[in-house]
């Protein structure tokens, strides 16, 4: 039984796809070997893993890959929560951050289920 609605899954996948696209657009502008480059590369991988798990694709991710994905997705949630403190409720920024937090929380639950 799925613990999320079809709408929640659809919104999560749309946000994951959008975030992957944004990360892939910015990555060529980053210098290889820098922390920003590594963070973006790791974030992209974690998002692809999340997408595969949410869509129930066949996979053979290692425990290490799944654990690294937990770190990346948790980081996105924390950074969004921190930014949300400065956003006024009802603004576009607040709404966008809320959507990110909701989607990443769902993605995180799928990763944690895969680890078990």
Short mmCIF file of N, CA, C and O in Angstrom, two decimals:
data_model
loop_
_atom_site.label_atom_id
_atom_site.label_comp_id
_atom_site.label_asym_id
_atom_site.label_seq_id
_atom_site.Cartn_x
_atom_site.Cartn_y
_atom_site.Cartn_z
N UNK A 1 0.84 -1.18 0.00
CA UNK A 1 0.00 0.00 0.00
C UNK A 1 0.88 1.24 0.00
O UNK A 1 1.83 1.34 0.75
N UNK A 2 0.55 2.18 -0.85
CA UNK A 2 1.32 3.41 -0.98
C UNK A 2 0.87 4.41 0.08
O UNK A 2 -0.31 4.65 0.25
N UNK A 3 1.83 4.98 0.79
CA UNK A 3 1.48 5.92 1.85
C UNK A 3 1.33 7.36 1.35
O UNK A 3 1.05 8.25 2.14
N UNK A 4 1.51 7.57 0.05
CA UNK A 4 1.38 8.89 -0.53
C UNK A 4 0.34 8.87 -1.66
O UNK A 4 0.18 7.86 -2.33
N UNK A 5 -0.30 10.00 -1.87
CA UNK A 5 -1.29 10.09 -2.93
C UNK A 5 -0.59 10.20 -4.28
O UNK A 5 0.61 10.53 -4.35
N UNK A 6 -1.35 9.92 -5.34
CA UNK A 6 -0.80 10.06 -6.70
C UNK A 6 -0.33 11.50 -6.93
O UNK A 6 0.69 11.73 -7.58
N UNK A 7 -1.06 12.46 -6.41
CA UNK A 7 -0.71 13.89 -6.56
C UNK A 7 0.61 14.18 -5.86
O UNK A 7 1.47 14.89 -6.41
N UNK A 8 0.79 13.65 -4.66
CA UNK A 8 2.04 13.87 -3.92
C UNK A 8 3.22 13.27 -4.69
O UNK A 8 4.28 13.89 -4.79
N UNK A 9 3.03 12.07 -5.24
CA UNK A 9 4.09 11.42 -6.01
C UNK A 9 4.39 12.22 -7.27
O UNK A 9 5.56 12.47 -7.60
N UNK A 10 3.35 12.67 -7.95
CA UNK A 10 3.54 13.47 -9.17
C UNK A 10 4.29 14.76 -8.85
O UNK A 10 5.23 15.13 -9.56
N UNK A 11 3.89 15.45 -7.79
CA UNK A 11 4.57 16.69 -7.39
C UNK A 11 6.03 16.43 -7.02
O UNK A 11 6.92 17.21 -7.37
N UNK A 12 6.26 15.32 -6.33
CA UNK A 12 7.63 14.96 -5.94
C UNK A 12 8.49 14.71 -7.18
O UNK A 12 9.61 15.23 -7.28
N UNK A 13 7.97 13.95 -8.12
CA UNK A 13 8.73 13.65 -9.33
C UNK A 13 8.99 14.91 -10.16
O UNK A 13 10.09 15.07 -10.71
N UNK A 14 8.00 15.79 -10.24
CA UNK A 14 8.19 17.05 -10.97
C UNK A 14 9.29 17.89 -10.32
O UNK A 14 10.13 18.46 -11.02
N UNK A 15 9.29 17.95 -9.01
CA UNK A 15 10.31 18.73 -8.31
C UNK A 15 11.69 18.10 -8.46
O UNK A 15 12.67 18.80 -8.68
N UNK A 16 11.76 16.77 -8.35
CA UNK A 16 13.04 16.09 -8.55
C UNK A 16 13.57 16.36 -9.95
O UNK A 16 14.74 16.71 -10.12
N UNK A 17 12.71 16.22 -10.97
CA UNK A 17 13.14 16.48 -12.35
C UNK A 17 13.63 17.91 -12.52
O UNK A 17 14.65 18.15 -13.16
N UNK A 18 12.90 18.85 -11.96
CA UNK A 18 13.28 20.26 -12.05
C UNK A 18 14.62 20.52 -11.37
O UNK A 18 15.47 21.24 -11.90
N UNK A 19 14.82 19.93 -10.22
CA UNK A 19 16.06 20.13 -9.48
C UNK A 19 17.23 19.49 -10.21
O UNK A 19 18.32 20.08 -10.29
N UNK A 20 17.02 18.31 -10.78
CA UNK A 20 18.07 17.66 -11.57
C UNK A 20 18.46 18.56 -12.74
O UNK A 20 19.64 18.79 -13.00
N UNK A 21 17.46 19.07 -13.44
CA UNK A 21 17.71 19.94 -14.60
C UNK A 21 18.52 21.17 -14.18
O UNK A 21 19.50 21.53 -14.84
N UNK A 22 18.13 21.81 -13.08
CA UNK A 22 18.85 22.99 -12.61
C UNK A 22 20.28 22.66 -12.22
O UNK A 22 21.21 23.42 -12.54
N UNK A 23 20.48 21.54 -11.54
CA UNK A 23 21.84 21.14 -11.14
C UNK A 23 22.69 20.82 -12.37
O UNK A 23 23.87 21.18 -12.42
N UNK A 24 22.09 20.14 -13.35
CA UNK A 24 22.85 19.78 -14.56
C UNK A 24 23.18 21.01 -15.39
O UNK A 24 24.20 21.03 -16.08
N UNK A 25 22.35 22.04 -15.32
CA UNK A 25 22.64 23.28 -16.04
C UNK A 25 23.79 24.04 -15.40
O UNK A 25 24.61 24.64 -16.09
N UNK A 26 23.86 24.02 -14.08
CA UNK A 26 24.88 24.78 -13.36
C UNK A 26 26.22 24.06 -13.31
O UNK A 26 27.28 24.68 -13.27
N UNK A 27 26.20 22.73 -13.34
CA UNK A 27 27.43 21.96 -13.15
C UNK A 27 28.55 22.32 -14.13
O UNK A 27 29.70 22.45 -13.70
N UNK A 28 28.28 22.51 -15.43
CA UNK A 28 29.39 22.86 -16.34
C UNK A 28 30.05 24.20 -16.01
O UNK A 28 31.18 24.44 -16.40
N UNK A 29 29.37 25.04 -15.27
CA UNK A 29 29.93 26.34 -14.90
C UNK A 29 30.83 26.25 -13.68
O UNK A 29 31.54 27.20 -13.36
N UNK A 30 30.81 25.11 -13.00
CA UNK A 30 31.61 24.92 -11.80
C UNK A 30 32.95 24.27 -12.17
O UNK A 30 33.01 23.44 -13.08
N UNK A 31 33.98 24.63 -11.44
CA UNK A 31 35.31 24.08 -11.69
C UNK A 31 35.41 22.71 -11.04
O UNK A 31 35.12 22.55 -9.85
N UNK A 32 35.82 21.73 -11.85
CA UNK A 32 35.97 20.38 -11.33
C UNK A 32 36.99 20.36 -10.19
O UNK A 32 38.01 21.04 -10.26
N UNK A 33 36.66 19.61 -9.14
CA UNK A 33 37.55 19.52 -7.99
C UNK A 33 37.18 20.48 -6.87
O UNK A 33 37.71 20.37 -5.77
N UNK A 34 36.25 21.41 -7.15
CA UNK A 34 35.83 22.33 -6.09
C UNK A 34 34.72 21.69 -5.25
O UNK A 34 34.04 20.77 -5.72
N UNK A 35 34.54 22.17 -4.03
CA UNK A 35 33.45 21.65 -3.20
C UNK A 35 32.07 21.81 -3.86
O UNK A 35 31.23 20.93 -3.76
N UNK A 36 31.86 22.93 -4.55
CA UNK A 36 30.58 23.16 -5.22
C UNK A 36 30.33 22.13 -6.32
O UNK A 36 29.20 21.66 -6.49
N UNK A 37 31.38 21.79 -7.04
CA UNK A 37 31.25 20.79 -8.11
C UNK A 37 30.89 19.43 -7.51
O UNK A 37 29.98 18.75 -7.99
N UNK A 38 31.60 19.05 -6.45
CA UNK A 38 31.35 17.76 -5.80
C UNK A 38 29.95 17.71 -5.21
O UNK A 38 29.25 16.70 -5.34
N UNK A 39 29.53 18.79 -4.56
CA UNK A 39 28.20 18.85 -3.98
C UNK A 39 27.13 18.67 -5.06
O UNK A 39 26.20 17.89 -4.90
N UNK A 40 27.31 19.37 -6.17
CA UNK A 40 26.33 19.29 -7.25
C UNK A 40 26.31 17.89 -7.86
O UNK A 40 25.24 17.33 -8.10
N UNK A 41 27.47 17.30 -8.07
CA UNK A 41 27.55 15.94 -8.62
C UNK A 41 26.86 14.94 -7.69
O UNK A 41 26.06 14.12 -8.12
N UNK A 42 27.14 15.05 -6.39
CA UNK A 42 26.54 14.14 -5.41
C UNK A 42 25.03 14.36 -5.30
O UNK A 42 24.27 13.40 -5.14
N UNK A 43 24.62 15.61 -5.39
CA UNK A 43 23.19 15.92 -5.31
C UNK A 43 22.45 15.34 -6.52
O UNK A 43 21.37 14.77 -6.38
N UNK A 44 23.03 15.48 -7.70
CA UNK A 44 22.41 14.92 -8.92
C UNK A 44 22.25 13.41 -8.77
O UNK A 44 21.19 12.86 -9.06
N UNK A 45 23.29 12.74 -8.31
CA UNK A 45 23.22 11.29 -8.14
C UNK A 45 22.12 10.91 -7.15
O UNK A 45 21.33 10.00 -7.39
N UNK A 46 22.06 11.62 -6.02
CA UNK A 46 21.03 11.35 -5.01
C UNK A 46 19.63 11.57 -5.56
O UNK A 46 18.71 10.80 -5.26
N UNK A 47 19.47 12.59 -6.38
CA UNK A 47 18.16 12.86 -6.97
C UNK A 47 17.76 11.78 -7.98
O UNK A 47 16.59 11.38 -8.03
N UNK A 48 18.72 11.29 -8.76
CA UNK A 48 18.42 10.20 -9.69
C UNK A 48 18.04 8.92 -8.92
O UNK A 48 17.14 8.20 -9.32
N UNK A 49 18.74 8.67 -7.83
CA UNK A 49 18.40 7.52 -6.99
C UNK A 49 17.00 7.69 -6.42
O UNK A 49 16.18 6.76 -6.44
N UNK A 50 16.71 8.88 -5.92
CA UNK A 50 15.37 9.16 -5.37
C UNK A 50 14.30 8.93 -6.42
O UNK A 50 13.28 8.30 -6.14
N UNK A 51 14.54 9.44 -7.61
CA UNK A 51 13.56 9.28 -8.69
C UNK A 51 13.33 7.81 -9.01
O UNK A 51 12.19 7.37 -9.18
N UNK A 52 14.40 7.04 -9.08
CA UNK A 52 14.29 5.61 -9.38
C UNK A 52 13.48 4.89 -8.31
O UNK A 52 12.63 4.04 -8.61
N UNK A 53 13.69 5.25 -7.07
CA UNK A 53 12.97 4.60 -5.97
C UNK A 53 11.50 5.00 -5.95
O UNK A 53 10.63 4.16 -5.75
N UNK A 54 11.22 6.28 -6.16
CA UNK A 54 9.83 6.76 -6.15
C UNK A 54 9.03 6.14 -7.29
O UNK A 54 7.86 5.81 -7.13
N UNK A 55 9.69 5.93 -8.43
CA UNK A 55 8.99 5.36 -9.59
C UNK A 55 9.08 3.84 -9.64
O UNK A 55 8.67 3.22 -10.62
N UNK A 56 9.63 3.23 -8.59
CA UNK A 56 9.75 1.77 -8.48
C UNK A 56 10.52 1.14 -9.64
O UNK A 56 10.21 0.03 -10.07
N UNK A 57 11.54 1.84 -10.13
CA UNK A 57 12.38 1.29 -11.19
C UNK A 57 13.28 0.20 -10.60
O UNK A 57 13.64 0.25 -9.43
N UNK A 58 13.62 -0.75 -11.44
CA UNK A 58 14.59 -1.76 -11.02
C UNK A 58 15.91 -1.07 -10.72
O UNK A 58 16.31 -0.15 -11.44
N UNK A 59 16.56 -1.48 -9.66
CA UNK A 59 17.83 -0.85 -9.30
C UNK A 59 18.67 -1.84 -8.51
O UNK A 59 18.19 -2.84 -8.01
N UNK A 60 19.93 -1.51 -8.44
CA UNK A 60 20.85 -2.28 -7.61
C UNK A 60 21.81 -1.31 -6.92
O UNK A 60 23.01 -1.44 -7.03
N UNK A 61 21.22 -0.35 -6.19
CA UNK A 61 22.03 0.61 -5.47
C UNK A 61 22.67 -0.06 -4.27
O UNK A 61 22.06 -0.88 -3.61
N UNK A 62 23.90 0.34 -4.00
CA UNK A 62 24.59 -0.19 -2.83
C UNK A 62 24.10 0.54 -1.58
O UNK A 62 23.53 1.64 -1.67
N UNK A 63 24.34 -0.05 -0.43
CA UNK A 63 24.00 0.59 0.83
C UNK A 63 24.72 1.94 0.94
O UNK A 63 24.15 2.92 1.40
N UNK A 64 25.97 1.96 0.48
CA UNK A 64 26.75 3.20 0.54
C UNK A 64 26.10 4.30 -0.31
O UNK A 64 26.00 5.45 0.13
N UNK A 65 25.66 3.95 -1.52
CA UNK A 65 24.99 4.94 -2.37
C UNK A 65 23.70 5.45 -1.72
O UNK A 65 23.41 6.65 -1.75
N UNK A 66 22.96 4.53 -1.13
CA UNK A 66 21.71 4.93 -0.47
C UNK A 66 21.99 5.82 0.73
O UNK A 66 21.31 6.84 0.93
N UNK A 67 23.00 5.50 1.52
CA UNK A 67 23.34 6.31 2.69
C UNK A 67 23.83 7.70 2.28
O UNK A 67 23.49 8.70 2.92
N UNK A 68 24.60 7.77 1.21
CA UNK A 68 25.05 9.08 0.70
C UNK A 68 23.85 9.89 0.20
O UNK A 68 23.82 11.12 0.35
N UNK A 69 22.89 9.20 -0.39
CA UNK A 69 21.69 9.88 -0.86
C UNK A 69 20.89 10.46 0.30
O UNK A 69 20.35 11.56 0.21
N UNK A 70 20.84 9.72 1.40
CA UNK A 70 20.16 10.23 2.60
C UNK A 70 20.80 11.55 3.02
O UNK A 70 20.10 12.52 3.32
N UNK A 71 22.14 11.59 3.04
CA UNK A 71 22.84 12.81 3.44
C UNK A 71 22.50 13.98 2.52
O UNK A 71 22.25 15.09 2.98
N UNK A 72 22.48 13.73 1.22
CA UNK A 72 22.20 14.79 0.25
C UNK A 72 20.77 15.31 0.36
O UNK A 72 20.54 16.52 0.39
N UNK A 73 19.83 14.40 0.43
CA UNK A 73 18.42 14.80 0.51
C UNK A 73 18.14 15.50 1.84
O UNK A 73 17.44 16.51 1.88
N UNK A 74 18.73 15.00 2.91
CA UNK A 74 18.58 15.65 4.21
C UNK A 74 19.16 17.06 4.18
O UNK A 74 18.60 18.00 4.75
N UNK A 75 20.26 17.23 3.48
CA UNK A 75 20.88 18.54 3.34
C UNK A 75 19.95 19.52 2.61
O UNK A 75 19.82 20.68 3.00
N UNK A 76 19.30 19.05 1.56
CA UNK A 76 18.36 19.88 0.82
C UNK A 76 17.22 20.32 1.74
O UNK A 76 16.82 21.48 1.75
N UNK A 77 16.72 19.38 2.52
CA UNK A 77 15.62 19.69 3.46
C UNK A 77 16.08 20.73 4.48
O UNK A 77 15.39 21.74 4.71
N UNK A 78 17.23 20.51 5.09
CA UNK A 78 17.74 21.44 6.12
C UNK A 78 17.96 22.84 5.56
O UNK A 78 17.59 23.84 6.18
N UNK A 79 18.57 22.92 4.39
CA UNK A 79 18.84 24.23 3.78
C UNK A 79 17.54 24.94 3.42
O UNK A 79 17.43 26.16 3.57
N UNK A 80 16.56 24.19 2.96
CA UNK A 80 15.26 24.78 2.63
C UNK A 80 14.54 25.26 3.88
O UNK A 80 13.94 26.33 3.89
N UNK A 81 14.62 24.47 4.95
CA UNK A 81 14.00 24.87 6.22
C UNK A 81 14.65 26.14 6.76
O UNK A 81 13.97 27.04 7.27
N UNK A 82 15.97 26.22 6.64
CA UNK A 82 16.69 27.40 7.12
C UNK A 82 16.29 28.63 6.30
O UNK A 82 16.06 29.71 6.86
N UNK A 83 16.18 28.48 5.00
CA UNK A 83 15.78 29.60 4.14
C UNK A 83 14.33 30.01 4.40
O UNK A 83 13.98 31.18 4.30
N UNK A 84 13.51 29.05 4.76
CA UNK A 84 12.09 29.30 5.00
C UNK A 84 11.86 30.21 6.20
O UNK A 84 10.86 30.91 6.25
N UNK A 85 12.80 30.21 7.13
CA UNK A 85 12.69 31.06 8.31
C UNK A 85 12.58 32.54 7.91
O UNK A 85 11.85 33.31 8.52
N UNK A 86 13.29 32.90 6.85
CA UNK A 86 13.31 34.29 6.39
C UNK A 86 12.23 34.61 5.38
O UNK A 86 12.11 35.76 4.96
N UNK A 87 11.46 33.63 4.97
CA UNK A 87 10.41 33.85 3.97
C UNK A 87 9.07 34.06 4.67
O UNK A 87 8.75 33.36 5.63
N UNK A 88 8.32 35.00 4.16
CA UNK A 88 6.99 35.24 4.74
C UNK A 88 6.01 34.21 4.20
O UNK A 88 5.99 33.93 2.99
N UNK A 89 5.19 33.69 5.11
CA UNK A 89 4.17 32.72 4.71
C UNK A 89 3.25 33.36 3.68
O UNK A 89 2.85 34.52 3.82
N UNK A 90 2.94 32.61 2.62
CA UNK A 90 2.07 33.11 1.58
C UNK A 90 2.82 33.69 0.38
O UNK A 90 2.23 33.89 -0.67
N UNK A 91 4.13 33.92 0.53
CA UNK A 91 4.91 34.43 -0.60
C UNK A 91 5.32 33.29 -1.52
O UNK A 91 5.28 32.11 -1.13
N UNK A 92 5.73 33.63 -2.72
CA UNK A 92 6.18 32.63 -3.67
C UNK A 92 7.38 31.86 -3.17
O UNK A 92 7.49 30.64 -3.36
N UNK A 93 8.30 32.56 -2.51
CA UNK A 93 9.49 31.91 -1.96
C UNK A 93 9.11 30.88 -0.91
O UNK A 93 9.60 29.75 -0.91
N UNK A 94 8.21 31.26 -0.02
CA UNK A 94 7.76 30.36 1.05
C UNK A 94 7.12 29.11 0.43
O UNK A 94 7.42 27.99 0.82
N UNK A 95 6.25 29.33 -0.54
CA UNK A 95 5.55 28.22 -1.20
C UNK A 95 6.53 27.29 -1.90
O UNK A 95 6.42 26.07 -1.79
N UNK A 96 7.52 27.87 -2.60
CA UNK A 96 8.51 27.06 -3.31
C UNK A 96 9.32 26.21 -2.33
O UNK A 96 9.53 25.02 -2.54
N UNK A 97 9.75 26.83 -1.24
CA UNK A 97 10.53 26.10 -0.24
C UNK A 97 9.71 25.00 0.41
O UNK A 97 10.21 23.90 0.67
N UNK A 98 8.44 25.28 0.68
CA UNK A 98 7.54 24.27 1.27
C UNK A 98 7.40 23.07 0.33
O UNK A 98 7.43 21.91 0.77
N UNK A 99 7.28 23.33 -0.96
CA UNK A 99 7.17 22.25 -1.95
C UNK A 99 8.45 21.41 -1.98
O UNK A 99 8.40 20.19 -2.10
N UNK A 100 9.59 22.09 -1.89
CA UNK A 100 10.87 21.37 -1.88
C UNK A 100 10.96 20.47 -0.64
O UNK A 100 11.31 19.29 -0.75
N UNK A 101 10.61 21.02 0.51
CA UNK A 101 10.68 20.25 1.75
C UNK A 101 9.74 19.05 1.68
O UNK A 101 10.13 17.93 2.03
N UNK A 102 8.52 19.27 1.21
CA UNK A 102 7.55 18.17 1.11
C UNK A 102 8.05 17.07 0.17
O UNK A 102 8.01 15.88 0.50
N UNK A 103 8.54 17.48 -1.00
CA UNK A 103 9.00 16.50 -1.99
C UNK A 103 10.23 15.74 -1.49
O UNK A 103 10.32 14.52 -1.64
N UNK A 104 11.17 16.44 -0.90
CA UNK A 104 12.39 15.79 -0.42
C UNK A 104 12.10 14.88 0.78
O UNK A 104 12.76 13.86 0.95
N UNK A 105 11.10 15.23 1.57
CA UNK A 105 10.71 14.37 2.68
C UNK A 105 10.15 13.04 2.16
O UNK A 105 10.46 11.97 2.68
N UNK A 106 9.36 13.12 1.10
CA UNK A 106 8.84 11.91 0.47
C UNK A 106 9.98 11.10 -0.14
O UNK A 106 10.07 9.88 0.07
N UNK A 107 10.88 11.77 -0.86
CA UNK A 107 12.03 11.08 -1.46
C UNK A 107 12.87 10.41 -0.38
O UNK A 107 13.30 9.26 -0.54
N UNK A 108 13.08 11.11 0.72
CA UNK A 108 13.86 10.56 1.83
C UNK A 108 13.22 9.30 2.40
O UNK A 108 13.91 8.33 2.70
N UNK A 109 11.91 9.30 2.49
CA UNK A 109 11.23 8.10 3.04
C UNK A 109 11.43 6.90 2.12
O UNK A 109 11.60 5.77 2.59
N UNK A 110 11.44 7.12 0.81
CA UNK A 110 11.70 6.03 -0.13
C UNK A 110 13.14 5.51 0.00
O UNK A 110 13.36 4.29 -0.06
N UNK A 111 14.09 6.41 0.18
CA UNK A 111 15.48 5.99 0.35
C UNK A 111 15.61 5.18 1.65
O UNK A 111 16.25 4.12 1.66
N UNK A 112 15.03 5.68 2.72
CA UNK A 112 15.11 4.99 4.00
C UNK A 112 14.46 3.61 3.94
O UNK A 112 14.96 2.65 4.51
N UNK A 113 13.34 3.50 3.20
CA UNK A 113 12.70 2.19 3.01
C UNK A 113 13.62 1.24 2.25
O UNK A 113 13.66 0.05 2.54
N UNK A 114 14.34 1.77 1.26
CA UNK A 114 15.24 0.93 0.46
C UNK A 114 16.43 0.45 1.30
O UNK A 114 16.96 -0.64 1.06
N UNK A 115 16.83 1.25 2.27
CA UNK A 115 17.95 0.87 3.14
C UNK A 115 17.56 -0.29 4.03
O UNK A 115 18.37 -1.18 4.30
N UNK A 116 16.30 -0.32 4.46
CA UNK A 116 15.82 -1.39 5.36
C UNK A 116 15.73 -2.66 4.62
O UNK A 116 15.81 -3.48 4.17
#
